[in-house]
Short mmCIF file of C-alpha atoms in Angstrom, two decimals:
data_model
loop_
_atom_site.label_atom_id
_atom_site.label_comp_id
_atom_site.label_asym_id
_atom_site.label_seq_id
_atom_site.Cartn_x
_atom_site.Cartn_y
_atom_site.Cartn_z
CA MET H 15 23.99 -136.41 6.69
CA SER H 16 22.73 -133.55 5.96
CA LYS H 17 18.82 -132.77 7.03
CA ALA H 18 16.98 -133.34 4.13
CA LEU H 19 13.62 -131.47 3.24
CA PRO H 20 10.53 -132.41 3.16
CA HIS H 21 8.93 -132.76 -0.71
CA PRO H 22 5.75 -134.37 -1.96
CA ASP H 23 5.54 -138.10 -3.21
CA PRO H 24 5.54 -137.98 -7.18
CA GLU H 25 1.40 -139.54 -6.68
CA ALA H 26 0.45 -136.52 -3.98
CA ILE H 27 1.88 -133.53 -6.41
CA ASP H 28 -1.70 -131.69 -6.63
CA LEU H 29 -2.46 -129.53 -9.88
CA SER H 30 -3.56 -126.04 -7.29
CA ALA H 31 -0.95 -126.11 -6.18
CA VAL H 32 1.88 -126.67 -9.60
CA LEU H 33 -0.13 -124.33 -11.15
CA ASP H 34 0.20 -121.50 -7.68
CA ALA H 35 3.59 -121.87 -7.28
CA LEU H 36 4.16 -121.60 -11.44
CA ARG H 37 2.05 -118.78 -11.79
CA ASP H 38 4.77 -116.11 -10.53
CA PRO H 39 6.99 -114.61 -12.84
CA ILE H 40 10.05 -115.22 -10.11
CA ARG H 41 9.40 -118.92 -9.62
CA ARG H 42 8.94 -118.94 -13.17
CA ALA H 43 12.30 -118.04 -14.10
CA ILE H 44 13.80 -120.74 -11.23
CA VAL H 45 12.43 -123.23 -13.13
CA LEU H 46 12.97 -121.84 -16.34
CA THR H 47 17.01 -121.82 -15.44
CA VAL H 48 17.09 -125.35 -13.81
CA ALA H 49 14.73 -127.19 -16.87
CA GLU H 50 17.50 -125.79 -19.58
CA GLY H 51 20.85 -125.28 -16.97
CA GLY H 52 20.31 -128.52 -15.14
CA GLU H 53 21.01 -127.74 -11.59
CA LYS H 54 21.97 -125.02 -9.80
CA ARG H 55 22.45 -123.51 -6.13
CA CYS H 56 20.45 -121.62 -4.86
CA SER H 57 22.76 -119.11 -4.54
CA SER H 58 22.93 -118.46 -8.51
CA PHE H 59 18.87 -116.85 -7.86
CA LEU H 60 20.27 -114.66 -5.80
CA HIS H 61 20.47 -112.23 -8.67
CA CYS H 62 16.73 -112.71 -9.02
CA THR H 63 15.59 -111.85 -5.76
CA THR H 64 16.14 -111.25 -2.14
CA LYS H 65 17.20 -113.62 0.00
CA THR H 66 14.19 -113.78 2.29
CA ASN H 67 12.21 -113.57 -1.52
CA LEU H 68 14.32 -116.73 -2.60
CA SER H 69 14.05 -119.14 0.24
CA TYR H 70 10.33 -117.99 -0.34
CA HIS H 71 9.71 -118.65 -3.62
CA LEU H 72 11.65 -122.38 -3.55
CA ALA H 73 9.69 -122.82 -0.35
CA ARG H 74 6.21 -122.39 -2.58
CA LEU H 75 8.46 -124.70 -5.53
CA ARG H 76 9.56 -127.62 -3.26
CA GLU H 77 6.05 -128.06 -1.89
CA ALA H 78 4.25 -127.91 -4.90
CA GLY H 79 6.62 -130.99 -6.05
CA VAL H 80 8.02 -128.43 -8.72
CA VAL H 81 11.41 -128.47 -7.57
CA ARG H 82 13.83 -131.22 -6.02
CA VAL H 83 15.47 -129.61 -3.04
CA ARG H 84 18.80 -130.70 -1.62
CA VAL H 85 20.86 -130.40 1.46
CA GLU H 86 24.25 -130.26 1.01
CA GLY H 87 26.67 -129.08 3.60
CA PRO H 88 25.93 -124.90 3.47
CA ALA H 89 24.59 -124.63 0.04
CA ARG H 90 21.30 -125.75 -1.44
CA ILE H 91 21.10 -127.22 -4.72
CA VAL H 92 18.31 -126.63 -6.57
CA SER H 93 16.94 -129.35 -9.36
CA LEU H 94 13.93 -130.01 -11.57
CA ARG H 95 11.41 -132.96 -10.53
CA ARG H 96 10.74 -133.10 -14.81
CA THR H 97 10.36 -136.49 -14.86
CA GLU H 98 7.89 -136.93 -11.61
CA LEU H 99 5.79 -133.79 -13.14
CA ASP H 100 5.58 -134.65 -16.76
CA ALA H 101 4.34 -138.43 -15.71
CA ARG H 102 1.78 -136.63 -13.42
CA PHE H 103 0.45 -133.60 -15.20
CA PRO H 104 1.92 -134.46 -19.65
CA GLY H 105 2.61 -131.56 -21.62
CA LEU H 106 1.85 -128.95 -18.11
CA LEU H 107 5.70 -127.80 -17.11
CA ASP H 108 6.53 -127.59 -21.10
CA ALA H 109 3.46 -125.71 -21.76
CA VAL H 110 4.82 -122.77 -19.36
CA LEU H 111 8.39 -123.59 -19.45
CA ARG H 112 7.38 -122.40 -23.66
CA GLY H 113 5.60 -119.49 -21.93
CA ALA H 114 8.36 -118.33 -19.43
CA ARG H 115 10.50 -118.12 -22.24
CA GLN H 116 8.41 -115.51 -24.04
CA ALA H 117 8.47 -113.37 -21.89
CA PRO H 118 11.49 -110.77 -21.67
CA ALA H 119 14.44 -111.33 -19.57
CA PRO H 120 14.90 -107.69 -17.69
CA ALA H 121 10.72 -108.46 -16.65
CA ARG H 122 10.74 -112.00 -15.79
CA LEU H 123 14.29 -111.42 -13.10
CA ALA H 124 13.97 -107.59 -12.71
CA GLU H 125 10.58 -107.56 -9.83
CA THR H 126 12.27 -107.92 -7.01
CA ALA H 127 16.26 -107.51 -7.12
CA MET R 29 -27.98 -104.07 -28.14
CA SER R 30 -26.57 -105.68 -25.15
CA LYS R 31 -23.48 -104.05 -22.70
CA ALA R 32 -20.03 -105.87 -23.07
CA LEU R 33 -18.10 -106.88 -20.74
CA PRO R 34 -14.40 -106.01 -21.06
CA HIS R 35 -11.85 -109.29 -22.22
CA PRO R 36 -7.94 -109.09 -22.84
CA ASP R 37 -7.29 -109.24 -26.18
CA PRO R 38 -5.48 -112.14 -27.53
CA GLU R 39 -1.90 -110.88 -26.90
CA ALA R 40 -2.88 -109.00 -24.13
CA ILE R 41 -3.19 -112.59 -22.13
CA ASP R 42 -0.39 -113.20 -19.88
CA LEU R 43 0.69 -116.72 -17.96
CA SER R 44 0.65 -115.33 -14.69
CA ALA R 45 -3.25 -114.44 -14.95
CA VAL R 46 -4.37 -117.46 -16.54
CA LEU R 47 -2.64 -119.87 -13.98
CA ASP R 48 -3.61 -117.98 -11.74
CA ALA R 49 -7.48 -118.44 -13.09
CA LEU R 50 -7.34 -122.28 -13.16
CA ARG R 51 -4.99 -123.07 -10.21
CA ASP R 52 -8.54 -123.51 -8.37
CA PRO R 53 -10.65 -126.26 -9.09
CA ILE R 54 -14.29 -125.13 -9.33
CA ARG R 55 -12.48 -122.81 -11.89
CA ARG R 56 -11.18 -125.47 -13.52
CA ALA R 57 -14.54 -127.03 -13.09
CA ILE R 58 -16.41 -124.49 -15.16
CA VAL R 59 -13.47 -124.71 -17.99
CA LEU R 60 -13.55 -128.40 -18.01
CA THR R 61 -17.66 -127.79 -18.47
CA VAL R 62 -17.43 -125.51 -21.69
CA ALA R 63 -14.14 -127.60 -22.60
CA GLU R 64 -16.37 -130.37 -23.20
CA GLY R 65 -19.72 -129.20 -24.30
CA GLY R 66 -19.63 -125.59 -25.60
CA GLU R 67 -20.52 -122.43 -24.48
CA LYS R 68 -23.36 -122.94 -22.07
CA ARG R 69 -25.39 -119.70 -19.97
CA CYS R 70 -23.93 -119.27 -16.50
CA SER R 71 -27.12 -120.85 -14.09
CA SER R 72 -25.13 -123.99 -15.34
CA PHE R 73 -23.08 -123.83 -13.03
CA LEU R 74 -25.22 -122.65 -10.09
CA HIS R 75 -25.00 -126.46 -9.07
CA CYS R 76 -21.08 -126.39 -8.35
CA THR R 77 -21.59 -123.29 -6.37
CA THR R 78 -23.33 -120.08 -4.62
CA LYS R 79 -24.72 -117.41 -7.17
CA THR R 80 -22.16 -114.41 -5.69
CA ASN R 81 -18.90 -117.08 -5.73
CA LEU R 82 -19.94 -118.22 -9.45
CA SER R 83 -19.79 -114.32 -10.60
CA TYR R 84 -16.03 -114.19 -8.46
CA HIS R 85 -15.04 -117.22 -10.59
CA LEU R 86 -16.07 -116.05 -14.10
CA ALA R 87 -15.00 -112.90 -13.53
CA ARG R 88 -11.27 -114.35 -12.90
CA LEU R 89 -11.41 -116.49 -16.13
CA ARG R 90 -12.27 -113.48 -17.70
CA GLU R 91 -10.83 -110.92 -16.85
CA ALA R 92 -7.23 -113.69 -17.41
CA GLY R 93 -8.80 -113.90 -21.39
CA VAL R 94 -9.22 -117.85 -20.19
CA VAL R 95 -13.57 -117.08 -20.96
CA ARG R 96 -15.53 -115.45 -23.02
CA VAL R 97 -19.12 -113.78 -21.22
CA ARG R 98 -21.58 -112.56 -23.83
CA VAL R 99 -24.28 -111.15 -21.73
CA GLU R 100 -27.66 -112.08 -24.18
CA GLY R 101 -30.62 -110.09 -22.10
CA PRO R 102 -30.92 -111.89 -18.37
CA ALA R 103 -28.73 -114.63 -19.64
CA ARG R 104 -24.62 -114.72 -19.88
CA ILE R 105 -23.24 -117.16 -22.20
CA VAL R 106 -20.13 -118.43 -21.27
CA SER R 107 -17.22 -119.89 -23.83
CA LEU R 108 -14.34 -121.08 -23.60
CA ARG R 109 -11.61 -119.06 -25.78
CA ARG R 110 -9.43 -122.25 -26.84
CA THR R 111 -8.27 -120.47 -30.12
CA GLU R 112 -7.00 -117.79 -28.69
CA LEU R 113 -5.57 -119.76 -25.11
CA ASP R 114 -3.65 -122.08 -27.61
CA ALA R 115 -2.32 -120.08 -30.15
CA ARG R 116 -1.03 -117.76 -26.91
CA PHE R 117 0.25 -120.76 -25.06
CA PRO R 118 0.43 -123.91 -26.71
CA GLY R 119 -0.20 -127.27 -25.26
CA LEU R 120 -1.48 -125.26 -21.81
CA LEU R 121 -4.86 -125.50 -21.96
CA ASP R 122 -4.79 -129.07 -22.76
CA ALA R 123 -2.52 -130.21 -20.24
CA VAL R 124 -4.70 -128.78 -17.60
CA LEU R 125 -7.42 -130.44 -18.78
CA ARG R 126 -6.07 -133.14 -18.42
CA GLY R 127 -5.27 -132.81 -14.55
CA ALA R 128 -8.74 -131.65 -14.31
CA ARG R 129 -10.56 -134.41 -15.66
CA GLN R 130 -8.23 -136.52 -13.40
CA ALA R 131 -9.82 -135.23 -10.63
CA PRO R 132 -12.90 -136.97 -8.56
CA ALA R 133 -16.17 -134.86 -9.61
CA PRO R 134 -17.34 -134.61 -6.40
CA ALA R 135 -14.35 -133.38 -5.10
CA ARG R 136 -13.88 -130.73 -8.30
CA LEU R 137 -16.95 -129.16 -6.95
CA ALA R 138 -18.51 -129.71 -4.21
CA GLU R 139 -16.45 -127.34 -2.26
CA THR R 140 -18.92 -124.39 -1.74
CA ALA R 141 -21.94 -126.33 -2.95
#
């Protein structure tokens, strides 16, 4: 059995933690990618940032309850916790995603590329 | 004429800065107060926090474009930049305010009281 990473329960998802997770443009770009394209392997985001930074950003998003990270053998699969987030903070994710789409793509992802 | 404090232009209001401003529960409590009760003197928030902390939090909110702070003689009057925020990031403020209302009031404001 693969080792499971810790995730907050839906009712423990905290607004401060979610806003803190989403305030970073790299993390918003990751969230936008899984929001629009469905679940992705971590390696899909390696064009965005270095491996170390990516691990850090994915941990921030996972610990805040924004994404779920599933371990499958050597791969980590990232998906959005949309249903739980929408139930807990209705409209928040969509409002942030709309804002994230306004950002020019190169500016969104170039910072630590 | 009273000295004007700097505020970002509506089109310069940045999503990262807004989320960063709103991730703090004291700042959300200030925003919720002016969202529900209209503009307020800074002194209205002194039950929330110390004067120094209050100045800091109001500056963070003002610099992010979330509130407007008007100087009137010795008083500073705080109002929400709702129209500009709603135009720039539709639905974001309401989603955050709904989340802020869920927080128990004592927990919201007691931290630095």
